[in-house]
Coordinates of C-alpha atoms in Angstrom, one line a residue:
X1 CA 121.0 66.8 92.7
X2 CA 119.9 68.8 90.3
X3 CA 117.8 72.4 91.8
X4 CA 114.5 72.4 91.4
X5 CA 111.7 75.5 92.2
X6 CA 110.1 75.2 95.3
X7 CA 106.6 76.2 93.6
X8 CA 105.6 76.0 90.0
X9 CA 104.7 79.2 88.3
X10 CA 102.9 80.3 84.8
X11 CA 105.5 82.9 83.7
X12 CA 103.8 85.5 81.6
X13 CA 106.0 86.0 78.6
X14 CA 109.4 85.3 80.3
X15 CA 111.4 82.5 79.7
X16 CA 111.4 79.1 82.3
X17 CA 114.7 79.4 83.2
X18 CA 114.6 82.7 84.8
X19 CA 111.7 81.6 86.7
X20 CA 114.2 79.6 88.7
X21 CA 118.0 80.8 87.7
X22 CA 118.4 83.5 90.6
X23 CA 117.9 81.3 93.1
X24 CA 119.8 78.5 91.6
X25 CA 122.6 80.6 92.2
X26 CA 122.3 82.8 95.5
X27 CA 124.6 83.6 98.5
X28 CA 123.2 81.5 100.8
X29 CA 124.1 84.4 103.4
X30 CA 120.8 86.0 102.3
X31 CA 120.3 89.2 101.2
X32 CA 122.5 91.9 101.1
X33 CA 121.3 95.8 101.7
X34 CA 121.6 98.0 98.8
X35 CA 121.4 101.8 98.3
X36 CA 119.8 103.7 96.2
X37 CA 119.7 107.6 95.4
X38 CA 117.8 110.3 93.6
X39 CA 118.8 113.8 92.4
X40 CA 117.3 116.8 90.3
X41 CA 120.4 118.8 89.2
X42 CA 118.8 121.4 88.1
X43 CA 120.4 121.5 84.5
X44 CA 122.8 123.4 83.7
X45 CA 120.8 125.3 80.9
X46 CA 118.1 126.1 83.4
X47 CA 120.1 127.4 86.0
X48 CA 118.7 130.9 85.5
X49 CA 117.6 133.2 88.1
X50 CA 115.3 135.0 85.5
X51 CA 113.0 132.0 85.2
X52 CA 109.5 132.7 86.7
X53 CA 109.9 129.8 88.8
X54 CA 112.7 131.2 90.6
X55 CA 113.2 135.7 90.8
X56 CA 115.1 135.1 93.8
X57 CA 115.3 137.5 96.5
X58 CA 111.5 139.2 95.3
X59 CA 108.8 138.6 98.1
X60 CA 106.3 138.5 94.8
X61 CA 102.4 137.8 95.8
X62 CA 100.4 134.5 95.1
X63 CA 98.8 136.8 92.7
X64 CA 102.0 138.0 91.1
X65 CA 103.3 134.6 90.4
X66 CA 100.4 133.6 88.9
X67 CA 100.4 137.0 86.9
X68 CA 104.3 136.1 85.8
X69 CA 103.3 132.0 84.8
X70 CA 100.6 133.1 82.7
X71 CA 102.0 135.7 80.8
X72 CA 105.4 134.0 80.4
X73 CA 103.2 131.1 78.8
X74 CA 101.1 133.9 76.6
X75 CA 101.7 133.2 72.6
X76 CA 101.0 135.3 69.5
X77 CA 98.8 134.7 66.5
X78 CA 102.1 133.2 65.4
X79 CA 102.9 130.8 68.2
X80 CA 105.4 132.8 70.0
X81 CA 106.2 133.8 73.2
X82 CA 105.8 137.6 73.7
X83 CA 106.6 138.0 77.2
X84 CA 109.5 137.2 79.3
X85 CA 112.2 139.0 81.8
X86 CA 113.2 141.3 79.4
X87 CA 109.8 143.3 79.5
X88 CA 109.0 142.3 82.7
X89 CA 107.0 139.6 82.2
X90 CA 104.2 141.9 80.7
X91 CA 104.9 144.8 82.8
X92 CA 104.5 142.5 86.2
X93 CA 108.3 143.5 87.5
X94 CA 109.5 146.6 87.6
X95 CA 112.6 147.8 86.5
X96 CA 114.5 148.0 89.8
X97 CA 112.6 144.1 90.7
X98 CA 114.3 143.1 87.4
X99 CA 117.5 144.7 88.6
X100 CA 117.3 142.8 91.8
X101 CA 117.2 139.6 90.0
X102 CA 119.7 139.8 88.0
X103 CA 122.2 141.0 91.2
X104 CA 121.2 137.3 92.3
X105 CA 122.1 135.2 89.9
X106 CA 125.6 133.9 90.7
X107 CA 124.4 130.7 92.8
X108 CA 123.0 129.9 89.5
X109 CA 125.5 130.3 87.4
X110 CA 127.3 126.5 86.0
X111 CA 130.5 127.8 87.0
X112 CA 129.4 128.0 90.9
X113 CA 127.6 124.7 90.8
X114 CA 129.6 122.6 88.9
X115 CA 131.8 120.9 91.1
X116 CA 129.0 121.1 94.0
X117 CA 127.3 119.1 92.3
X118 CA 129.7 116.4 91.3
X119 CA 130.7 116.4 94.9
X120 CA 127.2 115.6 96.1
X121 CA 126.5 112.9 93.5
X122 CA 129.8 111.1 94.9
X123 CA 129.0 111.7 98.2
X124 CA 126.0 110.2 98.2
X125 CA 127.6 107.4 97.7
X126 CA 124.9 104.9 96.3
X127 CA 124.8 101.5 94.5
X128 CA 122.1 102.8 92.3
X129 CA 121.8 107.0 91.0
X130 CA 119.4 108.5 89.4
X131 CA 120.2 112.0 88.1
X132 CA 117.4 113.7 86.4
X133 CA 117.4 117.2 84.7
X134 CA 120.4 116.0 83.8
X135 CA 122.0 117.9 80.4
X136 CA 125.7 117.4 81.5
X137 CA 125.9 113.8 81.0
X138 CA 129.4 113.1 80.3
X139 CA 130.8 115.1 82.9
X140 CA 128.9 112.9 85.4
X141 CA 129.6 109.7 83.8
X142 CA 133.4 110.7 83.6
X143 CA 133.5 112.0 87.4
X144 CA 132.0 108.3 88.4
X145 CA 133.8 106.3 86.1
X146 CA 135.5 103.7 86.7
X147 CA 133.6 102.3 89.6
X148 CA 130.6 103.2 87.9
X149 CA 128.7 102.4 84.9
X150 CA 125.4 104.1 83.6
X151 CA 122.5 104.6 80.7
X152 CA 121.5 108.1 79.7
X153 CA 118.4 109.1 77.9
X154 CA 117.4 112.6 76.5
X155 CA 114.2 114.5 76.5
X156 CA 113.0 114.1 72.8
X157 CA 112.4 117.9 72.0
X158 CA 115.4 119.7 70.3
X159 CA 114.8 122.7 72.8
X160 CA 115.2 120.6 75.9
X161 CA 118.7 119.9 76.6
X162 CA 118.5 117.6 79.5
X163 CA 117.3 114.0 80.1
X164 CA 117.2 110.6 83.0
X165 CA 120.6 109.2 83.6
X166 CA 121.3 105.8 86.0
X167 CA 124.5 105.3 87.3
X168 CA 125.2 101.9 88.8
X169 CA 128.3 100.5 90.6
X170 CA 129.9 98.1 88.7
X171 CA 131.5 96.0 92.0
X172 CA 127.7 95.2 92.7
X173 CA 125.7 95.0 89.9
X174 CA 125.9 94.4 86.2
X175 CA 123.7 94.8 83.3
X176 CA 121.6 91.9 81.7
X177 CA 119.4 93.4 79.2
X178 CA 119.4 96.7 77.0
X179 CA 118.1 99.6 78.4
X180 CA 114.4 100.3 77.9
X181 CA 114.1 103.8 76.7
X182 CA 110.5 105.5 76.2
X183 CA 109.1 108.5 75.3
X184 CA 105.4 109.6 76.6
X185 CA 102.7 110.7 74.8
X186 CA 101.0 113.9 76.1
X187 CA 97.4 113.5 75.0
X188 CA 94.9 116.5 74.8
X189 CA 91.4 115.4 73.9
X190 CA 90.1 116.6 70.7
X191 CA 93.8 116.4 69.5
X192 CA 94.7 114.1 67.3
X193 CA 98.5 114.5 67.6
X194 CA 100.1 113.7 70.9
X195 CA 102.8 116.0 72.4
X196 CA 105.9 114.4 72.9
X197 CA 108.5 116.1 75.8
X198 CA 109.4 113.5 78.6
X199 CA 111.2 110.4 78.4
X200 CA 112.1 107.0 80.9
X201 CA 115.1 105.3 81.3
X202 CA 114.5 101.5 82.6
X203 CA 117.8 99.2 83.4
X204 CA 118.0 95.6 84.3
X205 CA 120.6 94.7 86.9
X206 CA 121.6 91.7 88.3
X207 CA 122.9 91.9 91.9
X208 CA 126.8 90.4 92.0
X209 CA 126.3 89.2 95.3
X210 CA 123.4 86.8 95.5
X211 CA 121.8 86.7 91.6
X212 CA 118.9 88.8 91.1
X213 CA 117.9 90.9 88.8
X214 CA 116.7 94.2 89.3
X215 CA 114.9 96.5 87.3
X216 CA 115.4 100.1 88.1
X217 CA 113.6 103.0 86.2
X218 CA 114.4 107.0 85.9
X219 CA 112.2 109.7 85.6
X220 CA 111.0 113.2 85.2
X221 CA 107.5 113.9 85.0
X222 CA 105.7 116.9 83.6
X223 CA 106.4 120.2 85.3
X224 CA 104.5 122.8 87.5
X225 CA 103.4 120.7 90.8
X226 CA 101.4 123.4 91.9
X227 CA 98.8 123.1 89.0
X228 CA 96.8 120.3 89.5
X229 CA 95.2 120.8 86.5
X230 CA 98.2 118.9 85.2
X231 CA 97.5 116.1 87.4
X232 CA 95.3 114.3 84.5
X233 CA 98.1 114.2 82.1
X234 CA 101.0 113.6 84.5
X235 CA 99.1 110.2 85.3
X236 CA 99.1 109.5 81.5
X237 CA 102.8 109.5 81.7
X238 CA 102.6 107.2 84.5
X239 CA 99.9 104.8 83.1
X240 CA 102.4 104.2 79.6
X241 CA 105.3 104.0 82.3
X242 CA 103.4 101.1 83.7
X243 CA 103.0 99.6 80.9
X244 CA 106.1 99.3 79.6
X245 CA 108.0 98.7 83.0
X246 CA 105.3 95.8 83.4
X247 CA 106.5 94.1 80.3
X248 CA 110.4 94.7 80.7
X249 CA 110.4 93.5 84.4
X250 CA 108.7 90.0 82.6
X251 CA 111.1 89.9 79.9
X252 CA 114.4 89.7 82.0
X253 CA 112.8 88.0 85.1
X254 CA 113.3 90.5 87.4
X255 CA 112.9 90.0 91.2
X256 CA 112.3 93.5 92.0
X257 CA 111.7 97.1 91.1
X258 CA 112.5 100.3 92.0
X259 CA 111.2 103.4 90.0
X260 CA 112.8 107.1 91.3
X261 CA 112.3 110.5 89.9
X262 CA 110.9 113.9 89.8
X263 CA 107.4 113.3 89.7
X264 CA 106.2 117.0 90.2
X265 CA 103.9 115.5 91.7
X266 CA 102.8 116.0 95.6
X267 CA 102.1 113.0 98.4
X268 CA 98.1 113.6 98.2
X269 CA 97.5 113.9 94.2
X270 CA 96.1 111.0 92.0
X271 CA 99.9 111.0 90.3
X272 CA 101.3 109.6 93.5
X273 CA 98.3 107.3 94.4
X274 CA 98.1 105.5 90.8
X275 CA 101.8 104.6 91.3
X276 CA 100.7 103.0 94.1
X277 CA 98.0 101.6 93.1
X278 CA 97.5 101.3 89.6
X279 CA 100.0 98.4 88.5
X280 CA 98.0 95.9 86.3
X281 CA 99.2 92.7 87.7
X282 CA 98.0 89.2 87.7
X283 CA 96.1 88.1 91.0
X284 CA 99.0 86.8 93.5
X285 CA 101.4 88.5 91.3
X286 CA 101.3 92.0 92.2
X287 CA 104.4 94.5 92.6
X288 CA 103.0 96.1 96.0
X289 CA 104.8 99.1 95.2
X290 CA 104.9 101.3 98.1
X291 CA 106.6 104.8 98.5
X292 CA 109.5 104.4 100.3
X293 CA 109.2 107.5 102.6
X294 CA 105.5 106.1 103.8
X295 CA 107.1 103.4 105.0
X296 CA 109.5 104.8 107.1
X297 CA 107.4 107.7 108.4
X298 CA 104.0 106.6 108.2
X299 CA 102.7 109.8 107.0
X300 CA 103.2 112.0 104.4
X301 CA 103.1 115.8 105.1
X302 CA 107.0 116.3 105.1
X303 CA 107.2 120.5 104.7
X304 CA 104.7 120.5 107.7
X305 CA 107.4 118.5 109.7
X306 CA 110.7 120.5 108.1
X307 CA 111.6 118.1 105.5
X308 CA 111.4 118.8 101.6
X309 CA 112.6 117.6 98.0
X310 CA 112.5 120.9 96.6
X311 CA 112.7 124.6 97.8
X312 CA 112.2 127.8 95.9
X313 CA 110.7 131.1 96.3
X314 CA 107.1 129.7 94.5
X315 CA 107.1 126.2 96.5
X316 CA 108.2 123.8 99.5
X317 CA 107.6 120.5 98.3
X318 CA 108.3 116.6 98.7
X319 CA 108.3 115.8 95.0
X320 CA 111.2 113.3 94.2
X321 CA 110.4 109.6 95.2
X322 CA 111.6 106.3 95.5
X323 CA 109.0 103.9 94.9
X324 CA 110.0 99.9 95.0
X325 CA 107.7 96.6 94.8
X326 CA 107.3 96.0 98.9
X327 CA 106.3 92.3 97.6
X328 CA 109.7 91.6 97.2
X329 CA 111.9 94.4 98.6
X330 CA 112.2 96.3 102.1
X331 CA 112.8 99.4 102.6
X332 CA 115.5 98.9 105.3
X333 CA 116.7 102.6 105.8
X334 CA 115.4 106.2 104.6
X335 CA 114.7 108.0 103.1
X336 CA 117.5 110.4 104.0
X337 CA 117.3 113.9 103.0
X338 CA 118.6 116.7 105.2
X339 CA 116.2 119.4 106.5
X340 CA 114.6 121.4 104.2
X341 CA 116.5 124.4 103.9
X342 CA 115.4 128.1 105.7
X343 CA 115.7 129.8 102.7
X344 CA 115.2 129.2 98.7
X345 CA 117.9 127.0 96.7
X346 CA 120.3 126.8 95.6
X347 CA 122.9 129.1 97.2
X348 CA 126.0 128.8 98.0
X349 CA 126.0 125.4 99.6
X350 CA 123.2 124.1 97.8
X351 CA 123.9 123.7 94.3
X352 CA 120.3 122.8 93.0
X353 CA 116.8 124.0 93.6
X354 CA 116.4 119.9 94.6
X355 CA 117.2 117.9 97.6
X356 CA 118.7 114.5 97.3
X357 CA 117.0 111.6 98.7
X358 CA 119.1 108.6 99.4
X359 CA 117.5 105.2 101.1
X360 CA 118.5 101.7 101.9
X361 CA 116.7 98.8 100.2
X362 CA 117.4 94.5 100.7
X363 CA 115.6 92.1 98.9
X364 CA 113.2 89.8 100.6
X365 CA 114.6 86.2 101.3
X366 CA 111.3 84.9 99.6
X367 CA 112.0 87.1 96.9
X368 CA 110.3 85.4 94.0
X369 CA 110.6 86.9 89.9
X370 CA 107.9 89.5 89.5
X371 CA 105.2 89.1 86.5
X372 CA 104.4 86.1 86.8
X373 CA 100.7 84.1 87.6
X374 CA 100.7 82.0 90.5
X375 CA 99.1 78.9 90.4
X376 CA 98.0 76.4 92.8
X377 CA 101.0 73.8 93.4
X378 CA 99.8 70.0 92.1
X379 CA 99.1 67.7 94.5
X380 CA 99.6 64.3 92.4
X381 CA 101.0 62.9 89.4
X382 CA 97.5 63.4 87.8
X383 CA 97.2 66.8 88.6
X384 CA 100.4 67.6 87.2
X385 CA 99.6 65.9 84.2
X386 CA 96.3 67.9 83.8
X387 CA 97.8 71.3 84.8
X388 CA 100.7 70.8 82.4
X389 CA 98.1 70.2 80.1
X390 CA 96.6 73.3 80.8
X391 CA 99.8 75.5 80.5
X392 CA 100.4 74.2 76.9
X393 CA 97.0 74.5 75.8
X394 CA 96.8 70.8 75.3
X395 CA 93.4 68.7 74.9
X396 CA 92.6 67.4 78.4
X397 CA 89.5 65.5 77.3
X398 CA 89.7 62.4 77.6
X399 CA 91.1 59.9 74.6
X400 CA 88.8 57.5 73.1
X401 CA 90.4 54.8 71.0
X402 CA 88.0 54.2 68.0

């Protein structure tokens, strides 16, 4: 007997088949977990212990960092930067701070954190990676090759090195589309010209074991948590990731999502709430996305309780998430993320100024595709006559033979 969908659906721009195809052909043993992982490298030409985010081992005021950021960022009637370690960042170090700094810099240095961090992407041990701040892309793909498989996408300025890479294994899932690759628009108003820096990398993945597809995204949002004033245009980059995550998941029928990434962006800013809230979906349609660490904790004040994503001398922060559509997906384990560290990262075991975060997801067994409308099932003949009617935009007046 041929298989037939147990509801009917109005798919919103993706083709009929899918609306039915991964369930046609899944292992009746129901879902299977899978695990997913995400990891700031810290990249390879940022590992720099004279960046103002860092100045490891100086004790430096509230006041003195913000002395440091601002200056560092202070141009010339030219456009150029006039200030950086070399002259102290305007005078704020002195000469023996500078010294200091520079006597610190070996857990920095690529030779020291290299194979660390290889070792930790392996050991992680994840069906799904993403690796973000990620400018060494072909050593990764060549230490995880050939059980894995992976997309890469760079940061679209010429001065930024680095980019979003997914690494998936190829025993459980395989590819069905082209990658999505997008680059955000950072709008100013009263600009006319956007600003172009950050970049999204979206795969579609089809689960080996029981048929569905998967959409998972990579990210790395704008920098500088601490400045809320960049809150506004870090949920910009979000809203235009919506967007076009939205439409892919519809176009290769996906029956569930999972975005990770660097958000720089804490638990209590708008940034965080508009992913979780501010999906455009259909009524009875919706993603549900949830942050995975709010489901497994319940709350979300993770330095306060010893846990971090990220831990420097300027901040102790949770800003690296795995967010995934709860209407389909559960979040069966995590996330896991060792304590956050006494003492500023990296160092000698620590080979980033990140944290990974690795957590266990399993699809529903009433996972359904995603993006679609839901409509009321017919309950005759004549009612499926009139709402087929409807779907194709026939005429559903009534024909009068002249």
């Amino acid at each position: 007997m041929a298989f037939m969908p147990s509801r009917i659906l109005v798919a919103c721009a993706v083709p009929a088949f899918l609306i039915w195809w991964a369930g046609a052909i899944r292992d009746e043993a129901g879902p299977h977990p899978f695990s997913v992982g995400q990891y700031n490298i810290l990249a390879k030409y940022l590992g720099d212990n004279r960046e103002p985010w860092f100045l490891y081992p100086l004790n430096l005021s509230e006041t003195e960092r913000y002395a440091i950021q601002k200056n560092f960022l202070t141009k010339d009637n030219g456009g150029n930067y006039i200030n950086n370690f070399g002259n102290g960042f305007g005078g704020v170090l002195s000469p023996e701070q500078r010294r200091q700094v520079q006597a610190a810099n070996a857990p920095f240095a690529w030779e020291n954190r290299e194979q660390k961090l290889l070792q930790t992407a392996k050991g992680l041990d994840v069906d799904i990676l993403s690796l973000v701040e990620l400018d060494t892309y072909e050593e990764f793909r060549a230490a995880l090759s050939p059980e894995y498989a992976s997309a890469f996408v760079k940061r679209p300025r010429s001065s930024s090195h680095d980019g979003c890479g997914i690494f998936w294994r190829k025993g459980r899932f395989e590819p069905v589309a082209e990658p999505l690759k997008v680059t955000f628009d950072d709008w100013t108003p009263g600009k006319a010209r956007s600003r172009k820096d950050r970049a999204l990398l979206v795969v579609a993945l089809r689960d080996r074991l029981d048929g569905r597809v998967l959409v998972a995204a990579s990210t790395h949002l704008m920098r500088n948590p601490e400045d809320k004033g960049k809150d506004p245009q870090r949920m910009l980059q979000v809203a235009q990731m919506m967007s076009r995550i939205s439409c892919y998941v519809a176009e290769v029928g996906a029956a569930g999502l999972v975005v990770l990434g660097d958000f720089n962006a804490l638990p209590d800013s708008w940034t965080h709430m508009l992913m979780l809230k501010g999906w455009q979906d259909c009524p009875d349609s919706e993603k549900r996305m949830v942050d995975a660490a709010d489901v497994m904790t319940g709350e979300r004040a993770f330095p306060q309780h010893g846990f971090c994503t990220s831990r420097t001398k300027a901040r102790t922060m949770w800003i690296d998430y795995v967010f995934v559509s709860s209407k389909t997906i559960d979040v069966v384990d995590g996330p896991i993320v060792e304590s956050c560290p006494a003492e500023p990262i990296p160092d000698s075991s620590h080979p980033s100024d990140h944290l990974p975060v690795r957590v266990m997801l399993r699809f529903r067994e009433d996972a359904e595709v995603l993006g679609h409308c839901a409509v009321k099932e017919p309950s005759s003949e004549l009612e499926l006559g009139g709402w087929l009617r409807d779907a194709l935009g026939m005429d559903s007046s009534p024909r009068v033979d002249s």
